[in-house]
């Protein structure tokens, strides 16, 4: 995710020489960025306090890796975290700075992500504007005032792309069960999910209205929706899935 964001910033004209990447095991892609001027693994003495530090770590690694990043953080450093389940207070305790906690999702890699962000009380209007511009490079941004919402945000949009990919996977599997060749079923499911998503993106109608527009009374779609919207259907499954992801996000904060 951090790489996707950095690619977006550079594509929008950010000077690579103003960027430093701290990565103990850099990928070939990150190594290639170094040839364009991005500084790779500089010491705090080399660059001093960062104006903005983006934390793009696995949350399980933060307690170990966080202290090594603290020397880059000064009193005026904006710290933008995209780690699930890592609270503003934990970030302030280990690294300091003015913290914006954000949750992007993987469509950020193609500029179609959505990020939800919340700012600590000491984040200035100017710093919030910087954070918004950085996050908006990979898609749309929503701001909330209640950090307590971030666990549910993680469960809905942060983890949400995986649910959509699973839908395509299982729709293809169901097509095979109905007699379609596997390759055709996969192509039909993939393009149907992608096309429906694009239609939803472009339309001003709600998802419920679009669903109803496809559903003829007594038709094939209505027969399928009767199963999907039944007592043990998709609604109940999604409630349980989002609740499980929300719970796990809260556990990661401990």
Short mmCIF file of C-alpha atoms in Angstrom, two decimals:
data_model
loop_
_atom_site.label_atom_id
_atom_site.label_comp_id
_atom_site.label_asym_id
_atom_site.label_seq_id
_atom_site.Cartn_x
_atom_site.Cartn_y
_atom_site.Cartn_z
CA UNK A 1 0.00 0.00 0.00
CA UNK A 2 2.83 2.39 0.81
CA UNK A 3 4.36 1.66 -2.58
CA UNK A 4 1.06 2.35 -4.33
CA UNK A 5 0.77 5.68 -2.55
CA UNK A 6 4.35 6.66 -3.35
CA UNK A 7 3.81 5.80 -7.01
CA UNK A 8 0.74 8.04 -7.02
CA UNK A 9 2.62 10.95 -5.46
CA UNK A 10 5.50 10.71 -7.91
CA UNK A 11 3.06 10.46 -10.84
CA UNK A 12 1.50 13.71 -9.65
CA UNK A 13 4.83 15.49 -9.77
CA UNK A 14 6.36 15.07 -6.32
CA UNK A 15 10.12 15.59 -6.62
CA UNK A 16 11.76 12.18 -5.89
CA UNK A 17 14.67 13.96 -4.23
CA UNK A 18 12.28 15.13 -1.51
CA UNK A 19 11.39 11.52 -0.66
CA UNK A 20 13.16 9.03 1.57
CA UNK A 21 12.08 5.41 2.01
CA UNK A 22 12.94 3.39 5.09
CA UNK A 23 12.69 -0.29 4.10
CA UNK A 24 15.06 -2.97 5.45
CA UNK A 25 14.20 -5.34 2.60
CA UNK A 26 13.47 -3.14 -0.42
CA UNK A 27 11.72 -4.70 -3.39
CA UNK A 28 12.99 -4.34 -6.94
CA UNK A 29 10.33 -1.67 -7.50
CA UNK A 30 11.60 0.40 -4.57
CA UNK A 31 15.17 -0.12 -5.71
CA UNK A 32 14.19 1.25 -9.11
CA UNK A 33 12.79 4.38 -7.46
CA UNK A 34 16.21 5.00 -5.92
CA UNK A 35 17.63 5.40 -9.44
CA UNK A 36 15.15 8.25 -9.93
CA UNK A 37 16.36 10.16 -6.89
CA UNK A 38 14.40 8.66 -4.00
CA UNK A 39 16.73 8.23 -1.03
CA UNK A 40 16.73 4.67 0.29
CA UNK A 41 17.38 3.99 3.98
CA UNK A 42 19.09 7.26 4.90
CA UNK A 43 20.05 7.87 8.52
CA UNK A 44 18.36 10.56 10.63
CA UNK A 45 21.64 12.49 10.48
CA UNK A 46 21.41 12.53 6.68
CA UNK A 47 17.96 14.08 6.44
CA UNK A 48 17.03 15.41 9.88
CA UNK A 49 13.41 15.57 10.98
CA UNK A 50 10.91 14.71 8.28
CA UNK A 51 8.22 17.22 7.38
CA UNK A 52 5.87 14.27 6.85
CA UNK A 53 6.38 10.63 7.80
CA UNK A 54 4.02 8.03 6.35
CA UNK A 55 3.83 4.83 8.40
CA UNK A 56 3.02 1.95 6.03
CA UNK A 57 3.87 -1.03 8.21
CA UNK A 58 2.07 -4.22 9.14
CA UNK A 59 0.49 -3.33 12.51
CA UNK A 60 2.11 -6.37 14.12
CA UNK A 61 5.53 -4.88 13.28
CA UNK A 62 4.89 -1.43 14.70
CA UNK A 63 5.96 -2.04 18.30
CA UNK A 64 9.31 -3.35 17.06
CA UNK A 65 9.93 -0.99 14.15
CA UNK A 66 8.29 2.17 15.49
CA UNK A 67 11.09 3.24 17.86
CA UNK A 68 13.64 3.15 15.03
CA UNK A 69 11.56 5.74 13.17
CA UNK A 70 11.25 8.12 16.11
CA UNK A 71 14.57 9.90 15.34
CA UNK A 72 12.98 11.12 12.08
CA UNK A 73 10.09 12.76 13.97
CA UNK A 74 10.35 16.30 15.26
CA UNK A 75 7.87 18.52 17.05
CA UNK A 76 6.48 19.79 13.74
CA UNK A 77 6.45 16.45 11.88
CA UNK A 78 3.16 15.26 10.43
CA UNK A 79 2.86 11.51 10.94
CA UNK A 80 0.34 9.78 8.66
CA UNK A 81 -0.38 6.17 9.60
CA UNK A 82 -2.14 3.67 7.35
CA UNK A 83 -1.81 0.78 9.83
CA UNK A 84 -4.95 -1.09 10.82
CA UNK A 85 -5.80 -1.15 14.51
CA UNK A 86 -3.00 1.22 15.56
CA UNK A 87 -4.40 4.09 17.61
CA UNK A 88 -3.40 7.73 17.61
CA UNK A 89 -2.29 7.44 21.23
CA UNK A 90 0.01 4.48 20.44
CA UNK A 91 1.56 6.39 17.54
CA UNK A 92 2.09 9.47 19.71
CA UNK A 93 3.59 7.39 22.51
CA UNK A 94 6.13 5.57 20.34
CA UNK A 95 6.91 8.13 17.61
CA UNK A 96 5.47 11.50 18.61
CA UNK A 97 4.55 14.14 16.06
CA UNK A 98 1.15 15.31 14.85
CA UNK A 99 -0.76 12.16 13.93
CA UNK A 100 -3.30 11.50 11.22
CA UNK A 101 -4.62 7.95 11.31
CA UNK A 102 -5.90 6.76 7.94
CA UNK A 103 -7.33 3.59 6.41
CA UNK A 104 -6.95 3.27 2.62
CA UNK A 105 -7.78 0.19 0.55
CA UNK A 106 -6.07 -1.70 -2.26
CA UNK A 107 -7.86 -0.02 -5.22
CA UNK A 108 -5.50 2.85 -4.31
CA UNK A 109 -3.03 1.01 -6.57
CA UNK A 110 -5.08 2.13 -9.61
CA UNK A 111 -6.16 5.51 -8.23
CA UNK A 112 -9.62 4.25 -7.29
CA UNK A 113 -9.19 3.76 -3.57
CA UNK A 114 -11.11 5.34 -0.75
CA UNK A 115 -9.43 6.44 2.46
CA UNK A 116 -11.00 7.42 5.77
CA UNK A 117 -8.88 9.60 8.07
CA UNK A 118 -9.03 11.07 11.56
CA UNK A 119 -6.68 13.70 12.96
CA UNK A 120 -5.24 14.13 16.43
CA UNK A 121 -6.07 17.33 18.30
CA UNK A 122 -2.60 18.82 17.66
CA UNK A 123 -2.82 18.49 13.86
CA UNK A 124 -2.97 21.97 12.33
CA UNK A 125 -5.21 22.97 9.43
CA UNK A 126 -2.13 23.15 7.20
CA UNK A 127 -1.01 19.66 8.21
CA UNK A 128 -4.49 18.27 7.64
CA UNK A 129 -4.44 19.78 4.15
CA UNK A 130 -1.09 18.09 3.44
CA UNK A 131 -2.43 14.74 4.67
CA UNK A 132 -5.57 15.16 2.56
CA UNK A 133 -3.52 15.90 -0.56
CA UNK A 134 -1.27 12.88 0.01
CA UNK A 135 -4.17 10.52 0.62
CA UNK A 136 -6.21 11.92 -2.26
CA UNK A 137 -3.45 10.98 -4.72
CA UNK A 138 -4.81 7.41 -4.66
CA UNK A 139 -8.56 8.08 -4.63
CA UNK A 140 -11.24 9.79 -2.60
CA UNK A 141 -10.91 10.76 1.07
CA UNK A 142 -13.44 10.98 3.90
CA UNK A 143 -12.66 12.58 7.27
CA UNK A 144 -14.25 11.60 10.57
CA UNK A 145 -13.95 13.17 14.01
CA UNK A 146 -14.46 9.98 16.04
CA UNK A 147 -11.46 7.65 16.05
CA UNK A 148 -13.73 4.92 17.40
CA UNK A 149 -15.22 4.57 13.92
CA UNK A 150 -11.93 3.45 12.40
CA UNK A 151 -12.32 -0.22 13.34
CA UNK A 152 -15.61 -0.43 11.45
CA UNK A 153 -14.09 1.57 8.57
CA UNK A 154 -11.31 -1.02 8.39
CA UNK A 155 -13.89 -3.81 8.30
CA UNK A 156 -16.01 -2.21 5.56
CA UNK A 157 -13.64 -0.47 3.14
CA UNK A 158 -10.16 -1.54 4.25
CA UNK A 159 -10.98 -5.25 4.06
CA UNK A 160 -13.89 -4.80 1.65
CA UNK A 161 -12.02 -5.44 -1.63
CA UNK A 162 -11.34 -8.99 -0.46
CA UNK A 163 -15.08 -9.54 -0.08
CA UNK A 164 -15.63 -8.41 -3.67
CA UNK A 165 -12.84 -10.65 -4.95
CA UNK A 166 -14.43 -13.55 -3.06
CA UNK A 167 -17.77 -12.74 -4.70
CA UNK A 168 -16.17 -13.05 -8.13
CA UNK A 169 -14.44 -16.26 -7.07
CA UNK A 170 -17.60 -17.89 -5.75
CA UNK A 171 -19.77 -16.66 -8.62
CA UNK A 172 -17.38 -18.39 -11.01
CA UNK A 173 -17.44 -21.54 -8.90
CA UNK A 174 -21.24 -21.52 -8.92
CA UNK A 175 -21.16 -21.11 -12.70
CA UNK A 176 -19.03 -24.24 -12.99
CA UNK A 177 -21.51 -26.10 -10.78
CA UNK A 178 -24.26 -24.98 -13.18
CA UNK A 179 -22.38 -26.51 -16.11
CA UNK A 180 -20.19 -23.72 -17.51
CA UNK A 181 -16.57 -24.38 -18.51
CA UNK A 182 -14.26 -23.05 -15.78
CA UNK A 183 -12.49 -20.52 -18.01
CA UNK A 184 -15.77 -19.07 -19.27
CA UNK A 185 -17.30 -18.99 -15.79
CA UNK A 186 -14.26 -17.13 -14.45
CA UNK A 187 -14.32 -14.58 -17.27
CA UNK A 188 -18.07 -14.02 -16.89
CA UNK A 189 -17.82 -13.57 -13.12
CA UNK A 190 -14.79 -11.28 -13.32
CA UNK A 191 -16.23 -8.99 -15.98
CA UNK A 192 -19.66 -8.93 -14.34
CA UNK A 193 -18.25 -7.85 -10.98
CA UNK A 194 -15.93 -5.28 -12.59
CA UNK A 195 -18.64 -3.91 -14.88
CA UNK A 196 -21.26 -3.69 -12.14
CA UNK A 197 -18.76 -1.88 -9.95
CA UNK A 198 -18.02 0.64 -12.68
CA UNK A 199 -21.74 1.16 -13.28
CA UNK A 200 -22.24 1.77 -9.57
CA UNK A 201 -19.31 4.22 -9.62
CA UNK A 202 -20.68 6.21 -12.54
CA UNK A 203 -24.38 6.16 -11.66
CA UNK A 204 -26.09 8.67 -9.39
CA UNK A 205 -28.61 5.98 -8.38
CA UNK A 206 -28.24 4.07 -5.12
CA UNK A 207 -27.08 0.47 -5.14
CA UNK A 208 -30.61 -0.58 -4.13
CA UNK A 209 -32.10 1.26 -7.11
CA UNK A 210 -29.59 -0.31 -9.50
CA UNK A 211 -30.39 -3.74 -8.09
CA UNK A 212 -34.12 -3.18 -8.57
CA UNK A 213 -33.52 -1.99 -12.13
CA UNK A 214 -31.99 -5.37 -12.98
CA UNK A 215 -34.73 -7.38 -11.27
CA UNK A 216 -37.86 -8.26 -13.25
CA UNK A 217 -40.72 -9.57 -11.06
CA UNK A 218 -40.84 -13.32 -11.29
CA UNK A 219 -37.66 -13.47 -13.38
CA UNK A 220 -34.33 -15.20 -13.04
CA UNK A 221 -32.68 -12.42 -11.03
CA UNK A 222 -35.62 -12.34 -8.62
CA UNK A 223 -35.26 -16.10 -8.07
CA UNK A 224 -31.57 -15.70 -7.19
CA UNK A 225 -32.15 -12.67 -4.97
CA UNK A 226 -34.78 -14.58 -3.03
CA UNK A 227 -31.94 -16.85 -1.91
CA UNK A 228 -29.33 -14.12 -1.41
CA UNK A 229 -31.75 -11.89 0.54
CA UNK A 230 -33.30 -14.72 2.55
CA UNK A 231 -33.10 -15.11 6.36
CA UNK A 232 -29.64 -16.74 6.17
CA UNK A 233 -28.54 -14.84 3.08
CA UNK A 234 -25.92 -12.28 2.21
CA UNK A 235 -27.14 -9.62 4.66
CA UNK A 236 -26.62 -11.82 7.72
CA UNK A 237 -23.32 -13.16 6.39
CA UNK A 238 -22.03 -9.64 5.79
CA UNK A 239 -23.05 -8.49 9.26
CA UNK A 240 -21.08 -11.35 10.78
CA UNK A 241 -18.10 -10.80 8.49
CA UNK A 242 -17.85 -7.07 9.21
CA UNK A 243 -18.30 -7.71 12.93
CA UNK A 244 -15.43 -10.24 12.86
CA UNK A 245 -13.13 -7.81 11.04
CA UNK A 246 -14.10 -4.98 13.42
CA UNK A 247 -13.32 -7.17 16.41
CA UNK A 248 -9.94 -8.12 14.97
CA UNK A 249 -9.09 -4.48 14.31
CA UNK A 250 -9.79 -3.69 17.96
CA UNK A 251 -7.62 -6.63 19.06
CA UNK A 252 -4.71 -5.31 17.01
CA UNK A 253 -4.80 -2.10 19.06
CA UNK A 254 -4.05 -3.97 22.28
#
